[in-house]
Coordinates of C-alpha atoms and ligand atoms in Angstrom, one line a residue:
M1 CA 11.7 10.4 -28.2
S2 CA 10.8 13.4 -26.1
A3 CA 11.3 16.9 -27.5
V4 CA 13.6 19.5 -26.0
S5 CA 11.6 22.4 -24.8
P6 CA 12.7 26.0 -25.3
D7 CA 12.4 26.4 -21.5
Q8 CA 15.4 25.9 -19.2
A9 CA 15.4 25.1 -15.5
T10 CA 17.7 27.2 -13.4
L11 CA 19.2 25.9 -10.2
I12 CA 20.8 28.3 -7.8
L13 CA 23.1 26.5 -5.4
G14 CA 26.0 27.8 -3.2
G15 CA 25.9 31.1 -5.0
N16 CA 26.3 29.4 -8.5
E17 CA 23.6 29.2 -11.2
Y18 CA 23.2 26.1 -13.3
Q19 CA 21.0 25.5 -16.3
F20 CA 19.2 22.3 -17.1
P21 CA 17.3 21.4 -20.2
V22 CA 13.5 20.7 -20.0
T23 CA 12.1 17.9 -22.2
E24 CA 8.5 17.3 -23.1
G25 CA 6.7 14.0 -23.9
S26 CA 4.1 13.5 -26.6
E27 CA 1.2 14.2 -24.1
G28 CA 2.8 17.4 -22.7
E29 CA 4.4 15.8 -19.6
R30 CA 7.5 17.9 -18.8
A31 CA 10.7 16.9 -17.1
I32 CA 13.9 18.6 -16.0
D33 CA 16.8 16.6 -17.5
I34 CA 19.3 16.3 -14.6
G35 CA 21.5 13.8 -16.4
D36 CA 24.6 15.9 -15.7
L37 CA 23.5 17.4 -12.3
R38 CA 26.2 15.6 -10.3
A39 CA 29.0 16.3 -12.7
K40 CA 28.1 20.0 -12.7
T41 CA 27.2 20.6 -9.1
G42 CA 28.4 17.6 -7.0
H43 CA 24.9 17.1 -5.8
I44 CA 22.4 14.3 -6.4
T45 CA 18.6 14.4 -6.1
L46 CA 16.8 12.6 -3.2
D47 CA 13.4 11.1 -4.0
P48 CA 12.5 8.1 -1.9
G49 CA 9.6 6.2 -3.6
Y50 CA 10.5 8.0 -6.9
G51 CA 7.3 10.0 -6.9
N52 CA 9.0 12.8 -8.8
T53 CA 11.5 10.8 -10.8
G54 CA 11.2 9.7 -14.4
S55 CA 13.3 6.6 -14.8
C56 CA 13.0 6.4 -18.5
E57 CA 11.2 7.5 -21.6
S58 CA 8.6 5.1 -22.8
A59 CA 6.2 4.9 -25.7
I60 CA 4.0 2.0 -24.3
T61 CA 1.4 3.3 -21.9
F62 CA 0.0 6.7 -21.0
I63 CA -1.8 7.5 -17.7
D64 CA -3.4 10.8 -16.6
G65 CA -4.5 10.1 -13.1
E66 CA -6.3 13.5 -12.7
Q67 CA -8.4 12.9 -15.8
G68 CA -8.8 9.1 -15.3
I69 CA -7.1 8.3 -18.6
L70 CA -5.3 5.1 -19.4
R71 CA -4.1 4.3 -23.0
Y72 CA -2.1 1.4 -24.3
R73 CA 0.0 2.5 -27.3
G74 CA -2.3 5.5 -27.7
I75 CA -5.6 3.5 -27.6
P76 CA -8.0 4.3 -24.7
I77 CA -8.5 1.4 -22.5
E78 CA -12.3 1.8 -22.9
Q79 CA -12.0 0.6 -26.5
F80 CA -10.9 -2.8 -25.3
A81 CA -14.3 -3.4 -23.5
S82 CA -15.8 -5.8 -25.9
S83 CA -14.0 -7.1 -29.0
P84 CA -10.2 -7.7 -28.5
T85 CA -8.7 -10.8 -26.9
F86 CA -6.0 -10.6 -24.3
T87 CA -3.5 -12.0 -26.9
E88 CA -4.3 -9.2 -29.3
V89 CA -3.6 -6.6 -26.6
A90 CA -0.4 -8.5 -25.6
W91 CA 0.8 -8.2 -29.3
L92 CA -0.2 -4.5 -29.3
L93 CA 1.8 -3.7 -26.2
I94 CA 4.9 -5.7 -27.3
S95 CA 5.1 -4.7 -30.9
G96 CA 3.6 -1.2 -30.7
K97 CA 0.8 -1.9 -33.3
L98 CA -2.4 -3.9 -33.6
P99 CA -1.7 -7.2 -35.3
T100 CA -2.8 -7.8 -38.9
P101 CA -5.0 -10.9 -39.3
S102 CA -2.1 -13.0 -40.4
E103 CA 0.2 -11.7 -37.6
Y104 CA -2.5 -12.5 -35.1
A105 CA -3.0 -16.0 -36.6
V106 CA 0.8 -16.7 -36.3
F107 CA 1.0 -15.4 -32.7
S108 CA -2.1 -17.4 -31.6
E109 CA -0.6 -20.5 -33.2
D110 CA 2.7 -19.9 -31.4
L111 CA 0.8 -19.5 -28.1
T112 CA -0.9 -22.9 -28.7
R113 CA 2.4 -24.6 -29.8
Y114 CA 4.4 -23.4 -26.8
S115 CA 1.8 -24.1 -24.1
F116 CA 3.3 -27.4 -23.0
L117 CA 6.0 -27.6 -20.3
D118 CA 9.0 -29.8 -20.6
E119 CA 8.2 -33.0 -18.6
G120 CA 11.3 -32.4 -16.6
M121 CA 9.8 -29.1 -15.4
K122 CA 6.6 -30.8 -14.5
H123 CA 8.4 -32.9 -12.0
Q124 CA 9.8 -29.9 -10.3
F125 CA 6.4 -28.9 -9.0
E126 CA 6.6 -32.0 -6.8
G127 CA 9.5 -30.5 -4.8
F128 CA 7.3 -27.7 -3.5
P129 CA 5.3 -28.1 -0.3
R130 CA 1.5 -28.2 -0.9
A131 CA 1.1 -25.0 1.0
A132 CA 3.7 -23.1 -1.1
P133 CA 2.5 -19.7 -2.2
P134 CA 1.7 -19.9 -5.9
M135 CA 3.6 -16.6 -6.5
A136 CA 6.7 -18.3 -5.1
I137 CA 6.2 -21.2 -7.5
L138 CA 5.5 -18.9 -10.4
S139 CA 8.7 -16.9 -10.0
A140 CA 10.8 -20.0 -9.4
M141 CA 9.3 -21.8 -12.5
I142 CA 9.8 -18.8 -14.8
N143 CA 13.5 -18.8 -13.9
S144 CA 13.5 -22.5 -14.3
L145 CA 12.1 -22.1 -17.8
S146 CA 15.2 -20.2 -18.8
C147 CA 17.2 -23.4 -18.1
F148 CA 15.2 -25.3 -20.7
H149 CA 15.6 -22.6 -23.3
P150 CA 19.3 -21.4 -23.1
E151 CA 19.1 -20.5 -26.8
L152 CA 16.8 -17.7 -25.8
H153 CA 19.1 -16.1 -23.3
E154 CA 20.7 -13.8 -25.9
L155 CA 18.0 -12.4 -28.1
E156 CA 19.8 -11.3 -31.3
D157 CA 16.9 -9.9 -33.3
E158 CA 13.2 -9.3 -33.2
T159 CA 12.3 -12.8 -34.5
Q160 CA 14.1 -14.5 -31.6
F161 CA 12.6 -12.0 -29.2
N162 CA 9.1 -12.8 -30.5
H163 CA 9.7 -16.5 -29.9
A164 CA 10.8 -15.9 -26.4
A165 CA 7.9 -13.6 -25.7
A166 CA 5.3 -16.1 -27.1
R167 CA 6.9 -18.9 -25.0
L168 CA 6.6 -16.9 -21.8
I169 CA 3.1 -15.6 -22.4
S170 CA 1.9 -19.1 -23.3
K171 CA 3.8 -21.1 -20.6
I172 CA 3.0 -18.7 -17.6
R173 CA -0.6 -19.9 -17.8
T174 CA 0.4 -23.5 -17.7
I175 CA 2.8 -22.9 -14.8
A176 CA 0.1 -21.0 -12.9
A177 CA -2.5 -23.7 -13.4
Y178 CA 0.0 -26.5 -12.4
A179 CA 0.9 -24.5 -9.2
F180 CA -2.8 -24.5 -8.3
R181 CA -3.3 -28.2 -9.1
H182 CA -0.2 -29.0 -7.0
S183 CA -1.6 -27.1 -4.0
R184 CA -4.8 -29.2 -4.2
G185 CA -3.0 -32.5 -4.9
L186 CA -4.8 -32.8 -8.2
P187 CA -3.5 -34.4 -11.4
Y188 CA -2.0 -31.9 -13.9
I189 CA -4.2 -31.2 -16.9
Y190 CA -2.3 -30.7 -20.1
P191 CA -3.2 -27.7 -22.3
D192 CA -5.8 -28.4 -25.0
P193 CA -4.6 -27.2 -28.4
A194 CA -8.2 -26.7 -29.5
L195 CA -8.8 -24.0 -26.8
R196 CA -7.9 -20.3 -27.0
Y197 CA -5.8 -18.5 -24.4
V198 CA -8.3 -17.9 -21.6
P199 CA -10.5 -21.1 -21.9
N200 CA -7.3 -23.1 -22.1
F201 CA -6.1 -21.7 -18.8
L202 CA -9.5 -22.4 -17.1
H203 CA -9.4 -25.9 -18.6
M204 CA -6.0 -26.6 -17.0
M205 CA -7.2 -25.1 -13.7
F206 CA -10.6 -26.8 -13.4
S207 CA -11.0 -29.8 -15.8
Q208 CA -10.7 -33.3 -14.3
P209 CA -9.3 -36.3 -16.1
Y210 CA -12.9 -37.7 -16.2
R211 CA -14.7 -34.4 -16.9
Q212 CA -13.9 -31.5 -19.1
Y213 CA -14.5 -28.0 -17.6
V214 CA -17.0 -26.2 -19.8
C215 CA -16.2 -22.5 -19.8
P216 CA -19.3 -20.3 -19.8
Q217 CA -18.9 -17.4 -22.3
M218 CA -19.5 -14.8 -19.6
V219 CA -16.6 -16.3 -17.5
R220 CA -14.3 -16.3 -20.5
D221 CA -15.2 -12.6 -21.3
A222 CA -14.8 -11.5 -17.7
L223 CA -11.3 -13.1 -17.3
N224 CA -10.3 -11.9 -20.7
L225 CA -11.1 -8.3 -19.6
I226 CA -9.4 -8.7 -16.3
L227 CA -6.2 -9.8 -18.0
I228 CA -6.4 -6.9 -20.5
L229 CA -7.0 -4.3 -17.8
H230 CA -3.9 -5.5 -15.9
A231 CA -1.7 -5.8 -18.9
D232 CA 0.3 -2.6 -18.3
H233 CA 0.4 0.4 -16.0
E234 CA 3.6 2.2 -17.0
Q235 CA 6.4 2.4 -14.4
N236 CA 4.7 0.6 -11.5
C237 CA 6.8 -1.3 -8.9
S238 CA 7.0 -4.7 -10.8
T239 CA 7.6 -3.1 -14.2
S240 CA 10.3 -0.9 -12.8
T241 CA 11.8 -4.0 -11.2
V242 CA 11.8 -5.9 -14.5
R243 CA 13.5 -2.9 -16.2
M244 CA 16.0 -2.6 -13.3
V245 CA 16.9 -6.3 -13.5
G246 CA 17.0 -6.2 -17.3
S247 CA 19.3 -3.3 -17.3
S248 CA 22.1 -5.5 -15.9
G249 CA 21.8 -7.6 -19.0
A250 CA 19.8 -10.3 -17.3
N251 CA 17.7 -12.4 -19.7
L252 CA 14.0 -11.9 -20.3
F253 CA 13.0 -14.9 -18.2
A254 CA 15.1 -13.8 -15.2
S255 CA 13.8 -10.3 -15.5
C256 CA 10.2 -11.3 -15.6
A257 CA 10.7 -13.7 -12.7
S258 CA 11.8 -10.7 -10.6
G259 CA 8.6 -8.9 -11.7
V260 CA 6.6 -11.7 -10.1
C261 CA 8.4 -11.2 -6.8
A262 CA 7.7 -7.5 -6.8
L263 CA 4.1 -8.0 -7.7
W264 CA 3.7 -10.5 -4.8
G265 CA 3.7 -7.7 -2.2
P266 CA 0.4 -6.6 -0.6
L267 CA 1.0 -3.0 -1.5
H268 CA 1.1 -4.0 -5.2
G269 CA -0.5 -7.1 -6.7
G270 CA -1.7 -8.4 -3.3
A271 CA -4.4 -5.6 -2.8
N272 CA -7.3 -7.6 -4.3
V273 CA -6.5 -10.4 -1.8
E274 CA -6.9 -7.8 0.9
V275 CA -10.4 -6.9 -0.4
L276 CA -11.5 -10.5 0.1
N277 CA -9.9 -10.6 3.5
M278 CA -11.9 -7.5 4.4
L279 CA -15.1 -9.1 3.2
H280 CA -14.4 -12.2 5.2
Q281 CA -13.7 -10.1 8.3
I282 CA -17.0 -8.3 8.0
H283 CA -18.9 -11.6 7.4
D284 CA -17.2 -13.7 10.1
G285 CA -16.9 -10.8 12.6
N286 CA -20.7 -10.2 12.3
I287 CA -20.4 -6.5 11.7
T288 CA -22.5 -4.7 9.2
P289 CA -21.1 -3.0 6.1
E290 CA -22.4 0.3 7.6
E291 CA -20.4 -0.3 10.8
Y292 CA -17.3 -1.2 8.7
V293 CA -17.5 2.0 6.7
R294 CA -17.9 4.0 9.9
L295 CA -14.7 2.4 11.2
A296 CA -12.9 3.2 7.9
K297 CA -13.8 6.9 8.4
D298 CA -12.6 6.9 12.0
K299 CA -8.9 7.9 11.9
D300 CA -8.2 6.2 15.3
S301 CA -9.4 2.8 14.0
K302 CA -6.5 2.3 11.5
V303 CA -9.1 0.5 9.3
R304 CA -9.3 1.4 5.6
L305 CA -11.9 0.5 3.1
M306 CA -9.8 -1.9 1.0
G307 CA -10.3 -1.5 -2.7
F308 CA -11.1 2.2 -2.4
G309 CA -8.7 5.1 -3.3
H310 CA -5.7 5.2 -5.6
R311 CA -2.3 7.0 -5.5
V312 CA -2.4 8.0 -9.2
Y313 CA -6.2 8.1 -10.0
K314 CA -7.9 11.0 -8.3
N315 CA -10.8 10.5 -10.5
F316 CA -12.5 7.2 -11.3
D317 CA -9.9 4.6 -12.2
P318 CA -11.0 3.8 -15.8
R319 CA -10.2 0.1 -15.3
A320 CA -12.5 0.0 -12.2
K321 CA -15.3 1.6 -14.2
M322 CA -15.1 -1.2 -16.8
L323 CA -14.8 -4.0 -14.3
G324 CA -17.6 -2.5 -12.2
A325 CA -19.9 -2.6 -15.2
I326 CA -19.0 -6.2 -15.9
A327 CA -19.5 -7.1 -12.2
E328 CA -23.0 -5.6 -12.2
K329 CA -23.9 -7.7 -15.2
L330 CA -22.3 -11.0 -14.1
L331 CA -22.6 -11.2 -10.3
P332 CA -26.3 -11.7 -10.3
Q333 CA -25.9 -14.6 -12.8
L334 CA -22.8 -16.2 -11.4
S335 CA -23.2 -16.1 -7.7
A336 CA -26.4 -14.4 -6.6
N337 CA -26.3 -15.9 -3.1
D338 CA -22.7 -15.4 -2.2
P339 CA -22.8 -13.5 1.1
L340 CA -19.3 -11.9 0.5
L341 CA -20.4 -10.5 -2.8
N342 CA -23.6 -9.1 -1.2
I343 CA -21.4 -7.4 1.4
A344 CA -19.2 -6.0 -1.4
R345 CA -22.2 -4.5 -3.3
R346 CA -23.5 -3.0 -0.1
L347 CA -20.1 -1.4 0.8
E348 CA -19.8 0.1 -2.7
E349 CA -23.4 1.5 -2.4
I350 CA -22.7 3.1 1.0
A351 CA -19.3 4.5 0.1
L352 CA -20.3 6.0 -3.2
S353 CA -23.0 8.1 -1.5
D354 CA -21.0 9.1 1.6
P355 CA -19.6 12.6 1.7
Y356 CA -16.3 11.4 3.3
F357 CA -15.5 9.3 0.2
I358 CA -16.9 11.8 -2.3
E359 CA -14.9 14.7 -0.9
R360 CA -11.6 12.8 -0.8
K361 CA -12.3 11.4 -4.3
L362 CA -12.1 7.8 -3.0
Y363 CA -13.6 5.6 -5.7
P364 CA -13.5 1.8 -5.9
N365 CA -10.2 0.8 -7.5
V366 CA -9.5 -2.0 -9.9
D367 CA -8.7 -4.3 -7.0
F368 CA -12.1 -4.0 -5.5
Y369 CA -13.9 -5.3 -8.6
S370 CA -11.2 -7.8 -9.7
G371 CA -11.3 -9.4 -6.3
I372 CA -15.0 -9.9 -6.3
L373 CA -15.1 -10.9 -10.0
L374 CA -12.3 -13.5 -9.6
R375 CA -14.2 -15.0 -6.7
A376 CA -17.4 -15.1 -8.6
I377 CA -15.8 -17.0 -11.5
G378 CA -14.3 -19.5 -9.1
I379 CA -10.7 -18.5 -8.8
P380 CA -9.3 -19.2 -5.3
T381 CA -8.1 -16.2 -3.4
N382 CA -4.4 -17.4 -3.3
M383 CA -4.4 -17.3 -7.1
F384 CA -5.6 -13.7 -7.4
T385 CA -2.1 -12.2 -7.6
V386 CA -1.1 -15.0 -10.0
I387 CA -3.9 -13.9 -12.4
F388 CA -2.6 -10.4 -12.1
A389 CA 0.9 -11.6 -13.1
I390 CA -0.5 -13.5 -16.1
G391 CA -2.2 -10.2 -17.1
R392 CA 0.9 -8.0 -16.5
L393 CA 3.4 -10.2 -18.3
P394 CA 3.0 -8.6 -21.8
G395 CA 3.6 -5.2 -20.1
W396 CA 6.8 -6.5 -18.5
I397 CA 8.0 -8.0 -21.8
A398 CA 7.2 -4.8 -23.7
H399 CA 9.2 -2.7 -21.2
W400 CA 12.1 -5.1 -21.1
W401 CA 12.3 -5.1 -24.9
E402 CA 11.9 -1.3 -25.2
Q403 CA 14.7 -0.8 -22.7
N404 CA 16.9 -3.4 -24.4
R405 CA 16.6 -1.6 -27.7
T406 CA 16.9 2.0 -26.5
M407 CA 19.1 1.8 -23.4
A408 CA 21.4 -1.1 -24.3
N409 CA 24.3 -1.4 -21.8
K410 CA 23.1 1.4 -19.5
I411 CA 22.8 -0.3 -16.1
A412 CA 20.2 1.2 -13.7
R413 CA 22.2 2.2 -10.6
P414 CA 20.7 4.9 -8.3
R415 CA 22.8 6.7 -5.8
Q416 CA 22.1 7.3 -2.1
I417 CA 22.7 9.7 0.7
Y418 CA 24.8 7.8 3.2
T419 CA 23.6 8.3 6.9
G420 CA 25.7 5.6 8.7
E421 CA 28.8 5.7 10.9
T422 CA 31.7 7.9 9.7
H423 CA 35.2 6.3 9.6
R424 CA 36.0 4.1 12.6
D425 CA 38.4 1.2 13.3
Y426 CA 37.9 -2.5 13.5
I427 CA 38.2 -3.8 17.2
P428 CA 39.5 -7.3 17.6
M429 CA 37.0 -9.7 19.3
D430 CA 39.0 -10.1 22.6
Q431 CA 39.0 -6.3 23.1
R432 CA 35.2 -5.8 22.7
S433 CA 33.1 -5.4 25.7
E434 CA 29.7 -7.2 26.0
Ligands
ACO501 N1 -10.5 4.1 3.4 C1 -10.7 5.2 4.2 N2 -10.1 6.3 4.1 C2 -9.2 6.5 3.1 C3 -9.0 5.4 2.1 C4 -9.7 4.2 2.3 N3 -9.5 3.2 1.5 N4 -8.0 5.8 1.2 C5 -7.7 7.0 1.6 N5 -8.4 7.4 2.7 C6 -8.4 8.8 3.3 C7 -7.1 9.0 4.1 O1 -7.4 8.6 5.4 C8 -6.9 10.5 3.9 O2 -7.9 11.1 4.8 P1 -7.5 12.6 5.4 O3 -7.3 13.5 4.2 O4 -8.7 12.9 6.2 O5 -6.3 12.4 6.2 C9 -7.3 10.7 2.5 O6 -8.3 9.7 2.2 C10 -6.2 10.6 1.5 O7 -5.5 9.4 1.7 P2 -4.0 9.1 1.3 O8 -3.6 7.8 2.0 O9 -3.2 10.3 1.4 O10 -4.2 8.8 -0.2 P3 -3.1 8.1 -1.2 O11 -3.5 8.6 -2.5 O12 -1.8 8.4 -0.7 O13 -3.3 6.6 -1.0 C11 -4.1 4.4 -1.3 C12 -3.9 5.8 -1.9 C13 -2.8 3.9 -0.6 C14 -4.5 3.4 -2.4 C15 -5.3 4.5 -0.3 O14 -6.4 5.0 -0.9 C16 -5.6 3.1 0.4 O15 -4.9 2.8 1.4 N6 -6.6 2.4 -0.2 C17 -6.9 1.1 0.4 C18 -5.9 0.0 -0.1 C19 -6.1 -0.3 -1.6 O16 -7.2 -0.5 -2.1 N7 -5.0 -0.4 -2.3 C20 -5.0 -0.8 -3.8 C21 -4.7 0.5 -4.6 S1 -4.8 0.1 -6.3 C22 -3.4 -0.6 -6.8 O17 -2.4 -0.4 -6.1 C23 -3.3 -1.5 -8.0

């Protein structure tokens, strides 16, 4: 809960003066509480893009973009660099505390137990064209999952919620891998109960019926970290969508399926795909990284250096710092001769020492490194945003549950400033001119 500050905000409007309380979060972020603005003044606020609007109070993730700080449930993201698994972080986000060894064992066991899809669901993949975008399949299949688990539509208590959360976190990876296999016309590979979360996903992606994929430790570690670093980012577009849909009383599956749709867009989860498109463009267009950076600085060119800059972080994005360190270690071992990765390294080198980027505080963002790392570990470009969705799912679930418990029955319903036609009459068809 936020604390009420002794300060008050005063609004002077039409000769009248109105007072509004100021509230303060646990990290000192302050907000003017305008909950009764319309009732008191007849006015609403207008804030397209919600850059100045707090939609909720939340205790899950803290970001300070000026300082380059990101914390999950209070723990700085840097502390997740080496030891924890993605499933441990998922538990932390959802339950609010680190799991004890026995809680972790039960959760891991649930993730293994729930990883299979109903055979009826498996056949649904056949209905999609081979070229179907995997994000479309993912969203449709998460919704479809709800049909197979009607008992989880109404979550009465925390135990039921935990079952639903574990099912989703486990099965999203099976759905993602099957979507990929379907796009390639490959046989589906069943989850292997002996494998942990990340290697199991890679096994379903890359094993063949006649040859088991052997997951190198460095690939497992890199994907584990990518998932952890994408696990939550407070009220971003997809998370806000999940909360918005959930506020109508929609079940957890339907709400998370809507999050996938929001994440699909190139301004959100699709940015790391754009990084790869840029690298291809440089490679295939035979222009040098130096020339591309020159174009990115030229305001008339409309070219941007994809994977650089961030709306919130005006300092180094802490996630990019961590992925950059991993990329430096892994890329020479995984794909020393990939021309696209060589271009990426050169772009980074040029931009980080160029005054244009330094003065504007344009650092590589998380998408720059996740794109090149995912490519290096063999993930096809059309699956990049799907990987982001697997990572972001625990965040969506945590926000859905937090909202469910704290804002039950309060539907999210913004208002608008209407700018259309004023009152006019219907004209019958035979009296309308062409
Ligand atoms: N390449 C070249 N110039 C850039 C770039 C870039 N990638 N990003 C910003 N600039 C320049 C702008 O032209 C502007 O210059 P000016 O002051 O001379 O006019 C200045 O830097 C500030 O740019 P804004 O667009 O105002 O910065 P904002 O913070 O609003 O935008 C954004 C952030 C959208 C991410 C931007 O940096 C960008 O387009 N980056 C490339 C796309 C990208 O990587 N997106 C992924 C972001 S991470 C995520 O969403 C998960």
